[in-house]
Coordinates of N, CA and C in Angstrom, one line a residue:
M1 N 99.1 -58.5 -33.7 CA 97.8 -58.7 -34.4 C 97.5 -57.3 -35.0
D2 N 97.0 -57.4 -36.2 CA 96.7 -56.1 -37.0 C 95.2 -55.7 -36.5
D3 N 94.9 -54.5 -36.9 CA 93.5 -53.9 -36.5 C 92.4 -54.7 -37.0
R4 N 92.6 -55.3 -38.3 CA 91.5 -56.1 -38.8 C 91.2 -57.4 -38.0
A5 N 92.3 -58.0 -37.6 CA 92.2 -59.2 -36.7 C 91.6 -58.9 -35.4
D6 N 91.9 -57.7 -34.8 CA 91.4 -57.3 -33.5 C 89.8 -57.1 -33.7
W7 N 89.4 -56.5 -34.8 CA 88.0 -56.3 -34.9 C 87.3 -57.7 -35.2
D8 N 87.9 -58.5 -36.0 CA 87.2 -59.7 -36.3 C 87.2 -60.6 -34.9
D9 N 88.2 -60.5 -34.2 CA 88.0 -61.3 -32.8 C 87.0 -60.7 -31.9
L10 N 86.9 -59.3 -31.9 CA 85.9 -58.7 -31.1 C 84.5 -59.1 -31.5
R11 N 84.4 -59.1 -32.8 CA 83.0 -59.5 -33.4 C 82.7 -60.9 -33.0
E12 N 83.6 -61.7 -33.2 CA 83.4 -63.2 -33.0 C 83.0 -63.4 -31.4
R13 N 83.7 -62.7 -30.6 CA 83.4 -62.9 -29.2 C 82.0 -62.3 -28.8
R14 N 81.7 -61.0 -29.5 CA 80.4 -60.5 -29.2 C 79.2 -61.3 -29.7
M15 N 79.4 -61.9 -30.9 CA 78.3 -62.7 -31.5 C 78.2 -64.0 -30.8
A16 N 79.1 -64.4 -30.0 CA 79.0 -65.6 -29.2 C 78.2 -65.4 -27.9
E17 N 77.9 -64.1 -27.5 CA 77.1 -63.9 -26.4 C 75.7 -64.2 -26.6
P18 N 75.0 -64.5 -25.5 CA 73.5 -64.9 -25.6 C 72.7 -63.8 -26.2
G19 N 71.9 -64.0 -27.2 CA 71.0 -63.0 -27.7 C 71.6 -62.1 -28.8
A20 N 72.9 -62.3 -29.0 CA 73.6 -61.4 -30.0 C 73.1 -61.6 -31.4
A21 N 72.9 -62.9 -31.8 CA 72.4 -63.1 -33.2 C 71.0 -62.5 -33.4
E22 N 70.1 -62.6 -32.4 CA 68.8 -62.0 -32.5 C 68.9 -60.5 -32.5
A23 N 69.7 -59.9 -31.7 CA 69.8 -58.5 -31.7 C 70.3 -58.0 -33.1
Y24 N 71.4 -58.6 -33.6 CA 71.9 -58.3 -34.9 C 70.9 -58.4 -36.0
E25 N 70.1 -59.4 -35.9 CA 69.0 -59.6 -37.0 C 68.0 -58.4 -36.8
A26 N 67.6 -58.1 -35.6 CA 66.7 -57.0 -35.4 C 67.3 -55.6 -35.9
A27 N 68.5 -55.5 -35.6 CA 69.2 -54.2 -36.1 C 69.3 -54.2 -37.6
R28 N 69.5 -55.4 -38.2 CA 69.6 -55.4 -39.7 C 68.3 -55.1 -40.3
I29 N 67.2 -55.6 -39.8 CA 65.8 -55.4 -40.2 C 65.5 -53.9 -40.1
A30 N 65.8 -53.3 -39.0 CA 65.5 -51.9 -38.7 C 66.3 -51.1 -39.7
F31 N 67.6 -51.4 -40.0 CA 68.4 -50.6 -40.9 C 67.7 -50.7 -42.3
E32 N 67.3 -51.9 -42.7 CA 66.8 -52.0 -44.1 C 65.4 -51.2 -44.2
L33 N 64.6 -51.3 -43.1 CA 63.3 -50.5 -43.1 C 63.7 -49.0 -43.2
G34 N 64.7 -48.6 -42.5 CA 65.1 -47.1 -42.6 C 65.5 -46.8 -44.0
Q35 N 66.3 -47.6 -44.7 CA 66.7 -47.4 -46.0 C 65.5 -47.3 -47.0
T36 N 64.5 -48.2 -46.8 CA 63.4 -48.2 -47.6 C 62.5 -47.0 -47.4
A37 N 62.4 -46.5 -46.2 CA 61.6 -45.3 -45.8 C 62.3 -44.1 -46.5
R38 N 63.6 -44.0 -46.4 CA 64.4 -42.8 -47.0 C 64.2 -42.9 -48.5
E39 N 64.2 -44.0 -49.0 CA 64.1 -44.1 -50.6 C 62.7 -43.7 -51.0
L40 N 61.6 -44.2 -50.2 CA 60.3 -43.8 -50.6 C 60.0 -42.2 -50.4
R41 N 60.6 -41.7 -49.3 CA 60.5 -40.2 -49.2 C 61.2 -39.5 -50.3
Y42 N 62.4 -40.0 -50.6 CA 63.1 -39.3 -51.8 C 62.2 -39.4 -53.1
R43 N 61.7 -40.6 -53.4 CA 60.9 -40.7 -54.5 C 59.6 -39.9 -54.5
A44 N 59.0 -39.8 -53.4 CA 57.9 -38.9 -53.2 C 58.2 -37.4 -53.5
G45 N 59.3 -37.0 -53.0 CA 59.8 -35.6 -53.1 C 60.2 -35.4 -54.5
R46 N 60.8 -36.4 -55.3 CA 61.0 -36.2 -56.7 C 59.8 -36.1 -57.5
M47 N 58.7 -36.8 -57.2 CA 57.5 -36.7 -57.8 C 56.8 -35.3 -57.7
V48 N 56.9 -34.8 -56.5 CA 56.3 -33.5 -56.3 C 57.1 -32.5 -57.0
L49 N 58.4 -32.6 -57.2 CA 59.2 -31.6 -57.9 C 58.8 -31.7 -59.4
R50 N 58.6 -32.9 -59.9 CA 58.2 -33.0 -61.3 C 56.9 -32.4 -61.6
R51 N 55.9 -32.7 -60.6 CA 54.6 -32.1 -60.9 C 54.6 -30.6 -60.8
R52 N 55.4 -30.1 -59.9 CA 55.5 -28.6 -59.8 C 56.1 -28.0 -61.1
A53 N 57.1 -28.7 -61.6 CA 57.8 -28.2 -62.9 C 56.9 -28.3 -64.1
A54 N 55.9 -29.2 -64.1 CA 55.1 -29.5 -65.2 C 53.9 -28.6 -65.2
R55 N 53.6 -27.8 -64.1 CA 52.5 -26.9 -64.1 C 52.8 -25.7 -65.0
P56 N 51.7 -25.2 -65.6 CA 51.9 -24.0 -66.5 C 52.1 -22.7 -65.8

């Protein structure tokens, strides 16, 4: 069996465990929230840099 098949099998077995789907969904939501927070911090920082550059 190749490495990909091993990982696919492992994922399939883990997702069959009780509560795995709920935990996966919670982790996905947390990851997306983190991405959004990073993007907002980045945008806020970019705005500050633009304001500083625009000052006389």
